[in-house]
Coordinates of C-alpha atoms in Angstrom, one line a residue:
M1 CA -75.7 -71.4 31.6
P2 CA -78.7 -73.4 31.8
E3 CA -78.3 -77.0 29.8
I4 CA -80.4 -79.8 28.1
K5 CA -78.9 -82.7 28.1
V6 CA -79.9 -85.9 25.0
T7 CA -79.2 -88.7 24.6
P8 CA -80.9 -91.7 22.3
L9 CA -80.7 -94.9 23.9
G10 CA -82.7 -96.2 20.4
A11 CA -83.4 -94.7 17.2
G12 CA -80.6 -92.6 17.1
Q13 CA -78.8 -92.4 13.3
D14 CA -82.1 -95.3 13.4
V15 CA -85.4 -96.7 12.9
G16 CA -86.3 -98.5 15.8
R17 CA -86.4 -99.2 19.6
S18 CA -86.9 -95.4 19.8
C19 CA -86.2 -94.0 23.2
I20 CA -84.3 -90.8 23.9
L21 CA -83.5 -89.4 27.4
V22 CA -83.8 -85.7 28.4
S23 CA -82.2 -84.3 31.3
I24 CA -83.8 -80.3 31.8
G25 CA -83.9 -78.3 34.8
G26 CA -82.8 -80.9 36.6
K27 CA -85.5 -83.5 35.7
N28 CA -84.5 -86.7 33.9
I29 CA -87.2 -87.8 31.0
M30 CA -87.7 -91.1 28.9
L31 CA -89.4 -90.0 25.3
D32 CA -90.7 -93.6 24.1
C33 CA -89.6 -97.1 25.3
G34 CA -90.1 -99.4 22.1
M35 CA -88.4 -102.4 20.2
H36 CA -86.1 -102.6 17.3
M37 CA -88.2 -105.2 14.5
G38 CA -84.6 -106.0 13.1
Y39 CA -83.6 -108.1 16.2
N40 CA -84.4 -111.6 17.8
D41 CA -81.9 -110.8 21.0
D42 CA -81.6 -108.8 23.7
R43 CA -80.3 -105.4 21.1
R44 CA -84.1 -105.5 20.2
F45 CA -84.1 -103.3 23.8
P46 CA -82.8 -99.7 24.2
D47 CA -79.4 -99.9 26.4
F48 CA -80.5 -99.3 30.0
S49 CA -77.3 -98.8 30.4
Y50 CA -76.2 -95.3 29.6
I51 CA -79.0 -94.2 32.9
T52 CA -77.7 -96.3 35.1
Q53 CA -75.1 -99.2 34.9
N54 CA -76.7 -101.5 37.6
G55 CA -79.9 -101.6 39.2
R56 CA -83.6 -100.1 38.9
L57 CA -84.3 -96.8 36.8
T58 CA -87.2 -95.1 39.4
D59 CA -84.3 -93.3 41.0
F60 CA -82.7 -91.7 37.8
L61 CA -86.0 -90.7 35.6
D62 CA -89.3 -88.2 36.8
C63 CA -90.8 -90.0 34.1
V64 CA -91.3 -91.8 30.4
I65 CA -93.5 -90.1 28.0
I66 CA -94.9 -92.8 24.9
S67 CA -95.5 -90.9 22.0
H68 CA -98.2 -94.0 20.1
F69 CA -99.1 -97.2 20.0
H70 CA -96.5 -98.6 17.1
L71 CA -94.3 -101.5 19.1
D72 CA -91.0 -99.6 17.8
H73 CA -92.0 -96.9 20.2
C74 CA -93.5 -98.8 23.1
G75 CA -92.6 -102.5 23.0
A76 CA -89.9 -102.4 25.4
L77 CA -92.0 -100.5 27.9
P78 CA -92.9 -103.8 30.4
Y79 CA -89.2 -105.0 29.9
M80 CA -88.0 -101.6 30.9
S81 CA -90.5 -101.9 33.7
E82 CA -91.0 -104.7 35.0
M83 CA -87.6 -106.3 34.8
V84 CA -85.0 -103.5 34.5
G85 CA -86.9 -102.3 37.3
Y86 CA -88.9 -98.2 36.9
D87 CA -91.8 -97.2 39.1
G88 CA -92.7 -94.2 38.6
P89 CA -95.5 -92.1 36.3
I90 CA -96.2 -93.4 32.6
Y91 CA -97.7 -91.2 30.3
M92 CA -99.5 -91.6 27.3
T93 CA -103.1 -91.0 25.7
H94 CA -106.3 -92.8 26.3
P95 CA -106.1 -93.8 23.2
T96 CA -102.7 -95.3 23.2
K97 CA -103.0 -96.4 26.6
A98 CA -106.3 -98.7 25.2
I99 CA -104.3 -100.2 22.2
C100 CA -100.3 -100.4 23.3
P101 CA -101.6 -103.4 26.2
I102 CA -103.5 -104.9 22.9
L103 CA -100.4 -105.1 20.4
L104 CA -97.8 -105.9 23.4
E105 CA -99.8 -109.4 24.2
D106 CA -100.0 -109.9 20.2
F107 CA -96.1 -109.3 20.0
R108 CA -95.8 -111.3 23.3
K109 CA -97.6 -114.5 22.2
I110 CA -95.8 -114.4 18.7
T111 CA -92.0 -114.2 20.6
V112 CA -92.7 -116.6 23.8
D113 CA -95.7 -118.6 22.8
K114 CA -95.2 -120.0 19.3
K115 CA -91.1 -118.8 19.1
G116 CA -90.0 -120.0 22.8
E117 CA -88.2 -117.0 23.1
T118 CA -86.7 -116.6 27.1
N119 CA -85.6 -113.2 28.5
F120 CA -88.7 -111.7 27.4
F121 CA -92.1 -110.2 29.6
T122 CA -95.3 -112.5 30.9
S123 CA -98.9 -110.9 30.1
Q124 CA -99.2 -110.0 33.6
M125 CA -96.0 -108.2 33.8
I126 CA -98.5 -105.7 30.6
K127 CA -101.0 -105.6 33.1
D128 CA -98.6 -104.3 36.2
C129 CA -96.9 -101.7 33.6
M130 CA -100.0 -100.4 32.4
K131 CA -101.1 -100.0 35.5
K132 CA -98.1 -97.5 36.2
V133 CA -99.8 -95.3 32.7
I134 CA -101.9 -91.6 33.9
P135 CA -103.6 -90.9 30.4
L136 CA -103.2 -87.7 28.8
N137 CA -105.7 -85.1 27.7
L138 CA -105.0 -82.4 24.1
H139 CA -103.9 -79.3 24.7
Q140 CA -104.3 -80.6 28.9
T141 CA -100.9 -78.5 30.8
V142 CA -99.8 -81.9 33.7
Q143 CA -97.8 -80.7 36.1
V144 CA -95.5 -83.8 36.8
D145 CA -94.0 -82.3 40.0
D146 CA -93.7 -78.8 41.1
E147 CA -91.5 -77.7 38.3
L148 CA -91.7 -80.3 35.4
E149 CA -95.0 -79.7 32.8
I150 CA -96.1 -81.4 30.3
K151 CA -98.7 -80.9 27.4
A152 CA -99.6 -83.1 24.4
Y153 CA -100.2 -82.5 20.6
Y154 CA -101.9 -83.7 18.0
A155 CA -99.5 -86.2 15.8
G156 CA -101.9 -87.3 13.3
H157 CA -99.8 -90.5 12.3
V158 CA -102.2 -93.3 14.3
L159 CA -104.8 -93.1 16.7
G160 CA -104.1 -91.2 20.1
A161 CA -100.4 -90.5 17.9
A162 CA -99.4 -87.4 20.0
M163 CA -96.6 -84.6 19.6
V164 CA -95.2 -83.5 23.9
H165 CA -93.9 -80.4 24.9
I166 CA -91.9 -80.3 27.9
K167 CA -91.2 -77.7 30.0
V168 CA -89.2 -77.2 33.0
G169 CA -88.6 -73.0 34.3
S170 CA -87.8 -71.0 31.4
E171 CA -86.6 -74.0 29.2
S172 CA -88.9 -76.0 27.3
V173 CA -87.8 -79.4 24.6
V174 CA -90.3 -80.8 21.7
Y175 CA -91.1 -84.4 21.0
T176 CA -92.8 -85.4 17.7
G177 CA -92.7 -89.2 17.8
D178 CA -93.6 -90.0 14.8
Y179 CA -95.7 -87.6 12.5
N180 CA -97.8 -87.0 10.0
M181 CA -98.2 -83.1 8.8
T182 CA -100.8 -84.1 5.7
P183 CA -104.1 -84.9 7.2
D184 CA -105.9 -88.3 5.4
R185 CA -109.2 -90.6 4.9
H186 CA -109.1 -90.9 8.6
L187 CA -106.9 -89.1 10.5
G188 CA -105.9 -85.3 11.0
A189 CA -103.3 -83.5 10.0
A190 CA -100.5 -82.7 13.0
W191 CA -100.5 -79.3 14.9
I192 CA -98.1 -77.9 17.8
D193 CA -98.6 -74.4 19.0
K194 CA -95.6 -72.0 18.2
C195 CA -93.7 -72.3 21.2
R196 CA -90.1 -71.8 20.3
P197 CA -88.6 -74.0 22.3
D198 CA -85.0 -74.8 23.1
I199 CA -85.1 -78.0 20.8
L200 CA -87.1 -79.5 18.5
I201 CA -86.8 -83.2 18.4
S202 CA -88.5 -85.0 15.3
E203 CA -88.4 -87.7 13.7
S204 CA -86.6 -88.1 10.3
T205 CA -88.2 -91.5 8.4
Y206 CA -88.3 -89.6 4.9
A207 CA -85.9 -87.0 5.2
T208 CA -84.9 -87.0 1.9
T209 CA -88.5 -87.4 0.1
I210 CA -91.1 -85.4 -1.3
R211 CA -94.4 -88.2 -2.1
D212 CA -95.8 -86.9 -4.9
S213 CA -99.9 -86.6 -5.4
K214 CA -101.8 -88.4 -2.9
R215 CA -104.5 -89.1 -5.9
C216 CA -101.6 -91.0 -8.7
R217 CA -100.6 -92.1 -4.9
E218 CA -104.2 -93.8 -4.6
R219 CA -104.7 -94.6 -8.5
D220 CA -101.7 -96.7 -9.0
F221 CA -102.4 -98.7 -5.8
L222 CA -105.6 -99.2 -7.0
K223 CA -104.8 -99.8 -10.5
K224 CA -102.1 -102.8 -9.0
V225 CA -104.8 -104.5 -7.1
H226 CA -107.4 -104.7 -9.7
E227 CA -104.3 -106.0 -12.7
T228 CA -103.6 -108.6 -10.3
I229 CA -106.9 -109.9 -8.9
E230 CA -107.7 -109.6 -12.7
R231 CA -105.0 -112.4 -14.2
G232 CA -106.4 -114.6 -11.4
G233 CA -103.4 -113.5 -8.8
K234 CA -103.3 -112.8 -5.1
V235 CA -102.2 -109.9 -3.6
L236 CA -101.3 -109.6 -0.3
I237 CA -100.6 -106.3 1.8
P238 CA -99.2 -106.5 5.5
V239 CA -100.1 -103.9 7.5
F240 CA -100.6 -103.0 11.8
A241 CA -103.5 -103.4 13.4
L242 CA -104.6 -99.9 12.9
G243 CA -104.0 -96.3 11.1
R244 CA -102.8 -97.5 7.7
A245 CA -105.2 -100.7 7.4
Q246 CA -108.0 -98.5 7.8
E247 CA -106.8 -95.7 5.6
L248 CA -106.3 -98.8 2.3
C249 CA -109.6 -100.9 4.0
I250 CA -111.5 -97.2 3.4
L251 CA -109.8 -96.9 -0.6
L252 CA -110.4 -100.7 -1.3
E253 CA -114.2 -100.3 -0.2
T254 CA -114.9 -97.2 -1.8
F255 CA -113.2 -99.1 -5.0
W256 CA -115.2 -102.5 -4.8
E257 CA -118.3 -100.6 -4.3
R258 CA -118.0 -98.1 -7.8
M259 CA -116.3 -101.2 -9.9
N260 CA -119.1 -103.7 -8.4
L261 CA -115.8 -106.5 -7.6
K262 CA -116.2 -109.7 -6.3
A263 CA -112.7 -110.6 -5.1
P264 CA -113.0 -111.6 -1.9
I265 CA -110.6 -109.0 0.2
Y266 CA -109.8 -110.3 3.6
F267 CA -108.3 -108.7 7.3
S268 CA -106.8 -110.3 10.0
T269 CA -108.8 -112.2 12.5
G270 CA -110.2 -109.9 15.4
L271 CA -108.4 -106.6 14.2
T272 CA -111.2 -105.7 12.3
E273 CA -113.5 -105.9 15.3
K274 CA -111.0 -104.0 17.3
A275 CA -110.5 -101.3 15.3
N276 CA -114.2 -100.7 14.8
H277 CA -114.5 -100.6 18.8
Y278 CA -111.8 -98.4 18.4
Y279 CA -112.7 -96.5 16.6
K280 CA -115.8 -95.4 17.8
L281 CA -114.5 -95.3 21.2
F282 CA -112.2 -92.1 20.1
I283 CA -113.8 -90.9 17.3
T284 CA -113.3 -87.6 18.8
W285 CA -109.3 -88.2 17.4
T286 CA -110.8 -89.0 13.6
N287 CA -110.9 -86.4 11.4
Q288 CA -113.8 -83.9 10.6
K289 CA -115.4 -85.7 7.6
I290 CA -115.3 -89.1 9.5
R291 CA -116.9 -87.5 12.6
K292 CA -119.8 -85.7 10.8
T293 CA -121.1 -89.3 9.0
F294 CA -120.3 -91.1 12.3
V295 CA -123.5 -91.3 13.4
Q296 CA -125.1 -92.2 10.1
R297 CA -122.5 -93.8 8.5
N298 CA -119.7 -95.7 10.4
M299 CA -116.9 -95.5 8.0
F300 CA -115.3 -98.4 9.6
E301 CA -118.0 -100.6 8.8
F302 CA -117.1 -102.8 5.7
K303 CA -119.2 -104.4 3.8
H304 CA -116.7 -105.9 1.3
I305 CA -113.2 -106.5 3.7
K306 CA -114.5 -110.2 6.1
A307 CA -112.3 -111.2 8.5
F308 CA -109.5 -113.3 7.4
D309 CA -109.1 -117.4 8.3
R310 CA -105.6 -119.5 7.8
S311 CA -107.2 -121.8 5.6
Y312 CA -108.3 -119.0 3.0
A313 CA -104.5 -118.6 1.9
D314 CA -104.9 -122.5 0.3
N315 CA -107.9 -121.1 -1.7
P316 CA -107.7 -121.0 -5.0
G317 CA -108.8 -118.0 -7.1
P318 CA -107.5 -114.1 -6.7
M319 CA -108.3 -112.3 -2.8
V320 CA -106.8 -109.3 -1.2
V321 CA -105.4 -109.8 2.2
F322 CA -104.5 -107.1 4.8
A323 CA -102.2 -109.2 7.1
T324 CA -100.6 -108.1 10.3
P325 CA -97.5 -107.2 11.1
G326 CA -96.6 -104.5 8.3
M327 CA -93.0 -105.5 7.8
L328 CA -93.0 -109.2 7.2
H329 CA -91.3 -110.3 10.3
A330 CA -93.3 -112.8 11.9
G331 CA -97.4 -113.0 12.5
Q332 CA -99.8 -114.4 9.8
S333 CA -98.0 -111.7 7.1
L334 CA -94.8 -113.7 6.8
Q335 CA -96.9 -117.1 6.9
I336 CA -98.9 -115.6 3.5
F337 CA -96.5 -114.5 2.3
K338 CA -94.2 -117.7 2.4
K339 CA -96.8 -119.9 0.7
W340 CA -97.7 -117.1 -2.1
A341 CA -93.9 -116.2 -2.8
G342 CA -93.5 -118.5 -5.3
N343 CA -96.3 -117.9 -7.3
E344 CA -95.4 -115.4 -10.1
K345 CA -99.4 -113.9 -10.8
N346 CA -99.3 -112.6 -6.6
M347 CA -98.1 -109.6 -6.2
V348 CA -97.1 -108.3 -2.7
I349 CA -97.6 -104.3 -2.1
M350 CA -95.6 -102.5 0.9
P351 CA -97.2 -99.5 1.9
G352 CA -94.8 -98.5 4.9
Y353 CA -91.7 -98.0 6.1
C354 CA -89.5 -101.3 6.7
V355 CA -86.5 -101.2 9.1
Q356 CA -83.1 -103.2 8.3
G357 CA -83.0 -106.5 9.5
T358 CA -86.9 -107.4 8.7
I359 CA -87.8 -109.6 4.9
G360 CA -90.3 -106.4 4.0
H361 CA -87.1 -104.6 3.7
K362 CA -84.8 -107.2 2.3
I363 CA -87.0 -107.8 -0.7
L364 CA -87.7 -104.2 -1.0
N365 CA -84.2 -104.3 -2.2
G366 CA -84.4 -106.7 -4.4
Q367 CA -83.7 -109.8 -2.5
R368 CA -85.1 -112.4 -4.2
K369 CA -83.4 -115.7 -2.4
L370 CA -84.2 -115.2 1.4
E371 CA -83.2 -118.1 4.6
M372 CA -85.2 -118.5 6.7
E373 CA -85.9 -120.2 10.2
G374 CA -84.4 -123.5 10.1
R375 CA -82.0 -122.9 7.2
A376 CA -84.9 -123.3 4.5
T377 CA -84.4 -121.2 1.7
L378 CA -87.7 -119.0 0.5
D379 CA -87.0 -118.1 -3.5
V380 CA -89.2 -115.0 -4.3
K381 CA -91.4 -114.8 -7.4
L382 CA -94.5 -113.1 -6.4
Q383 CA -94.1 -109.8 -7.4
V384 CA -92.9 -106.7 -5.0
E385 CA -94.3 -103.5 -4.8
Y386 CA -93.5 -100.4 -2.9
M387 CA -96.2 -97.5 -2.1
S388 CA -95.7 -95.0 0.3
F389 CA -98.8 -94.8 2.3
S390 CA -96.7 -94.3 5.4
A391 CA -98.3 -92.2 7.5
H392 CA -94.8 -90.3 8.8
A393 CA -93.7 -86.8 7.5
D394 CA -92.0 -86.2 4.8
A395 CA -89.3 -83.3 4.3
K396 CA -91.7 -81.0 3.4
G397 CA -93.6 -81.9 6.3
I398 CA -90.4 -81.5 8.9
M399 CA -89.7 -78.4 7.3
Q400 CA -93.5 -77.0 7.8
L401 CA -93.4 -78.4 11.7
I402 CA -90.3 -76.4 12.7
R403 CA -92.1 -73.2 10.9
M404 CA -95.0 -73.9 12.9
A405 CA -93.4 -74.3 16.3
E406 CA -90.0 -71.9 15.6
P407 CA -87.3 -73.9 17.5
R408 CA -84.2 -72.4 18.6
N409 CA -82.2 -75.9 17.8
M410 CA -83.3 -79.3 15.7
L411 CA -82.1 -82.6 17.3
L412 CA -83.0 -85.2 14.3
V413 CA -84.0 -88.9 15.4
H414 CA -85.8 -91.6 14.2
G415 CA -83.5 -91.9 10.9
E416 CA -80.9 -93.4 8.4
A417 CA -77.8 -91.3 9.0
V418 CA -77.3 -90.5 5.6
K419 CA -80.9 -89.3 4.6
M420 CA -80.7 -87.8 8.1
E421 CA -77.4 -85.7 7.4
F422 CA -78.6 -84.4 3.7
L423 CA -81.7 -82.8 6.0
K424 CA -79.4 -81.7 8.5
S425 CA -77.3 -79.3 6.3
K426 CA -80.8 -77.4 4.9
I427 CA -81.5 -77.0 8.4
E428 CA -78.4 -75.4 9.6
Q429 CA -79.0 -72.9 6.8
E430 CA -81.3 -71.5 9.3
F431 CA -80.2 -73.2 12.5
N432 CA -78.3 -75.5 14.9
C433 CA -79.1 -79.2 13.9
Y434 CA -77.5 -82.4 15.4
M435 CA -77.9 -86.3 14.7
P436 CA -76.7 -88.2 17.8
A437 CA -75.9 -91.9 17.2
N438 CA -77.3 -93.9 20.3
G439 CA -75.3 -93.3 23.1
E440 CA -74.1 -90.1 21.8
T441 CA -75.1 -87.2 24.2
V442 CA -76.0 -83.0 22.3
T443 CA -75.1 -80.6 25.2
V444 CA -77.3 -77.3 23.8
T445 CA -76.8 -74.7 26.3
T446 CA -79.8 -72.5 26.7
N447 CA -80.6 -68.7 26.9
P448 CA -82.0 -68.0 30.7
S449 CA -84.8 -66.0 30.6
V450 CA -86.3 -63.5 33.6
P451 CA -90.7 -63.8 34.3
V452 CA -91.4 -59.8 34.8
D453 CA -94.1 -58.9 36.8
I454 CA -96.9 -56.2 35.8
S455 CA -98.7 -54.5 38.3
L456 CA -102.1 -55.5 37.8
N457 CA -103.0 -51.8 39.4
L458 CA -101.1 -50.3 36.9
L459 CA -101.7 -51.9 34.2
K460 CA -105.5 -50.9 35.6
R461 CA -104.3 -47.4 35.5
E462 CA -103.3 -47.4 31.7
M463 CA -106.1 -49.5 29.9
A464 CA -108.3 -46.6 31.6
L465 CA -106.8 -44.0 30.2
G466 CA -108.8 -44.8 27.1
G467 CA -105.9 -43.9 24.1
P468 CA -106.2 -45.3 20.5
L469 CA -104.4 -48.8 20.8
P470 CA -101.2 -48.3 17.8
D471 CA -102.3 -48.3 14.2
P472 CA -99.8 -50.7 12.9
K473 CA -100.2 -50.0 9.1
K474 CA -99.4 -46.7 10.9
P475 CA -95.6 -45.2 11.7
R476 CA -95.0 -44.1 15.0
T477 CA -92.9 -41.4 16.2
M478 CA -90.6 -44.1 17.8
H479 CA -90.8 -48.1 18.3
G480 CA -87.9 -50.2 19.6
T481 CA -86.5 -51.9 23.0
L482 CA -83.9 -49.8 24.8
I483 CA -81.3 -51.1 26.5
M484 CA -79.9 -49.4 29.3
K485 CA -77.8 -52.4 30.9
E486 CA -76.5 -55.3 29.9
N487 CA -76.9 -57.4 33.3
L488 CA -79.6 -59.8 31.9
V489 CA -77.9 -60.1 28.5
S490 CA -76.1 -58.6 26.1
S491 CA -77.3 -56.3 23.7
E492 CA -76.2 -58.3 20.7
Q493 CA -78.3 -61.8 21.5
A494 CA -80.9 -59.3 22.9
L495 CA -81.0 -57.9 19.6
K496 CA -80.7 -61.3 17.4
E497 CA -83.8 -62.7 19.2
L498 CA -86.2 -59.8 19.0
G499 CA -85.0 -59.3 15.4
L500 CA -84.5 -55.5 15.9
N501 CA -81.7 -53.3 14.8
E502 CA -79.8 -51.5 16.9
H503 CA -79.7 -47.2 16.8
Q504 CA -78.2 -45.1 19.3
L505 CA -79.9 -42.4 20.9
R506 CA -79.1 -39.0 21.8
F507 CA -81.1 -36.4 23.6
T508 CA -80.4 -32.9 23.5
C509 CA -81.0 -29.7 25.9
R510 CA -81.1 -26.1 24.4
V511 CA -80.0 -23.5 26.8
P512 CA -79.8 -19.5 26.3
V513 CA -76.8 -17.5 26.4
Q514 CA -76.3 -13.7 26.7
D515 CA -73.4 -12.6 24.6
P516 CA -72.7 -10.9 21.7
H517 CA -69.3 -12.2 20.0
S518 CA -69.8 -14.5 17.5
D519 CA -70.3 -18.1 17.2
P520 CA -66.6 -19.4 16.6
D521 CA -66.0 -17.6 19.3
T522 CA -68.1 -17.9 21.9
L523 CA -66.9 -21.6 20.8
H524 CA -63.2 -21.3 21.0
R525 CA -63.9 -19.4 24.5
I526 CA -66.2 -22.5 25.8
Y527 CA -63.0 -25.3 24.7
T528 CA -60.5 -22.9 26.4
H529 CA -62.2 -22.7 29.9
L530 CA -63.6 -26.6 29.8
K531 CA -60.0 -26.9 29.3
S532 CA -58.9 -25.1 32.4
V533 CA -61.4 -26.0 34.3
L534 CA -62.5 -30.4 33.7
K535 CA -58.4 -31.5 33.8
G536 CA -59.0 -35.4 32.9
Y537 CA -61.3 -35.1 30.6
T538 CA -60.8 -35.8 26.9
I539 CA -61.9 -31.9 25.5
Q540 CA -61.6 -31.7 21.9
H541 CA -62.3 -28.6 19.5
L542 CA -63.3 -30.6 16.2
P543 CA -63.1 -29.0 12.3
D544 CA -67.0 -29.1 12.3
G545 CA -67.5 -26.8 14.6
T546 CA -68.9 -28.5 17.9
V547 CA -66.4 -29.0 21.3
M548 CA -66.6 -32.5 22.3
V549 CA -66.4 -33.5 26.2
E550 CA -66.1 -37.4 26.7
S551 CA -69.6 -38.2 24.8
I552 CA -71.0 -35.1 25.3
V553 CA -71.6 -32.3 22.7
I554 CA -71.8 -28.7 22.1
K555 CA -72.5 -26.5 19.8
V556 CA -73.4 -22.7 19.2
S557 CA -75.8 -21.2 16.9
S558 CA -77.0 -17.3 17.3
S559 CA -81.0 -16.7 18.2
T560 CA -83.2 -16.2 15.2
E561 CA -84.6 -13.2 17.6
D562 CA -81.8 -10.9 19.9
A563 CA -78.7 -11.3 17.9
N564 CA -77.0 -11.4 21.3
T565 CA -78.2 -13.9 22.2
K566 CA -76.2 -17.6 21.9
I567 CA -77.8 -20.9 21.6
L568 CA -75.9 -23.9 23.3
L569 CA -77.3 -27.0 22.4
L570 CA -75.9 -29.9 24.7
S571 CA -76.4 -33.7 23.6
W572 CA -75.4 -36.5 25.2
S573 CA -76.3 -40.5 24.5
Y574 CA -78.5 -42.2 26.7
Q575 CA -74.9 -44.5 27.6
L576 CA -74.2 -41.5 30.3
Y577 CA -76.7 -42.4 32.6
S578 CA -75.1 -45.6 33.5
K579 CA -71.3 -43.9 34.1
G580 CA -73.2 -41.6 37.1
L581 CA -74.8 -38.3 37.4
S582 CA -71.5 -36.9 38.8
H583 CA -70.5 -36.5 35.0
W584 CA -73.3 -33.7 35.4
E585 CA -70.7 -31.4 38.1
P586 CA -68.0 -30.5 36.4
L587 CA -70.4 -29.2 33.3
R588 CA -72.6 -27.0 35.6
H589 CA -69.4 -25.3 36.7
M590 CA -67.9 -25.2 33.9
L591 CA -71.0 -23.3 32.2
G592 CA -70.8 -20.8 34.8
K593 CA -68.2 -19.4 34.4
V594 CA -67.4 -19.8 30.8
M595 CA -68.5 -16.3 30.4
S596 CA -66.6 -13.5 31.8
Y597 CA -68.7 -10.6 32.6
G598 CA -71.1 -13.2 34.6
V599 CA -74.2 -12.8 31.9
V600 CA -74.5 -17.1 31.0
M601 CA -78.2 -18.2 32.6
L602 CA -77.9 -21.6 32.8
K603 CA -80.6 -24.2 33.3
I604 CA -80.0 -27.9 32.8
P605 CA -82.9 -30.3 34.0
S606 CA -81.7 -32.8 37.0
Y607 CA -82.0 -36.7 36.2

């Protein structure tokens, strides 16, 4: 039986360095190639030794697919292609291809130029890597080679994020990347066809969470920000450059306009301009409201939000600052946090998920003394709030996607083990669910399918008859599937796949016989002759007034029109055909001699 193998090289029972190796139909596909933000050494990269212990990866991979531009999904791509070695095709959407190199370069500057780390990719490596990228359009089927095809679907989450359907022959896998089943202020909800993949590989960041009302969350967020600036405090909102940043900027811009507030709002220098540029360029990826109003008013040209300069962090008085990155693991957001952490009037609002090992994760877990670089200790006195504006699907959204795609098996990645275990137990009430750790391989046996071609001429002839189409509201004489042989698939498996119940189908033939005897006497005479004529067959005279020859049932009844005429009813199941037509010959022979006076007239149809 065919098999699909899935091995997480990262994001197995963990969040960070997403990288999934899928082997399907003799093809090897790498899904995402991310970086772990909680590490500062080689552990930040996926473990490519599971693919090969040494040498380049080109000979072992048919293609690489990147779901979106977040660094935990694409951050290790230049390292993999240029330092480990991969020259094959890399697929991602147009927005991801445009934004990915900018974020990679920003992170490289922080890691290499400022921290002086080695064993990291260079600017030229980023450029060389991006030359290998082939852009994807939504709903476009791309033929990677003669057998492997991929198709991208809208995932929400961030600009350009995509789920991907991978198909080799009759086997298929869907990989979600990160997705959001709820539309927001600037992006739509994720959507996919009812493609019924053999395996659905889904993120499970919020596997045990069902979010409260979005309106309530927005109201609480605005209330916290307003209260802090009213008492003269500063609000730091760590975000990633594109995504939640635009969502919260639109929210604050509207609130500031309505309330006529004067406290300044700042965004990390340069990122607002870049965001505006990309949202204009890829406006078709936004939601319907943004697209409709874009000509009259660009929602991303903010009146109250200005570019941030580092010197502003020391200014007196209230302010709100959006700064990157979103987990306080480096960059401008961490620098501002260090300056403001000692004042209890200030507040940091964490709007998204933070991986273990980052400053964001530590303060959300109540840690108030932080060991910084150089053994310095930072006392955290400012208020810490977590308000989930994350663009990941919650537990309800994950179940919604399952109902939408109708997979045969489920595999969870990109989540915390304890939470994943809970969701896994719920999913297993319907079908198999797996949650492999990094380096662990899950093997799923798939059901082979055989393509059936129908004659075009036959189809045209049937359509030309012009008969009425069946009305599903009206009962029909017979509706089901007839399985004559089990050489393609077992009947139990076929019925389960089609959602049908098994029924026995029997055929009955009426044969008139001239015989003046009573019904029981006629049946007994038939039974006696069958026993003498058909040697080696199981023949029974049953109490219910029937004779059985193997699976053939013979009954006798009197004709209502002629007292001397008997009606022989011969009944058999369709399984008899599979045994061969020779079973009819002894029966023909027997019935020709059953009446001693030779008045039997039998006509058994030939098959």
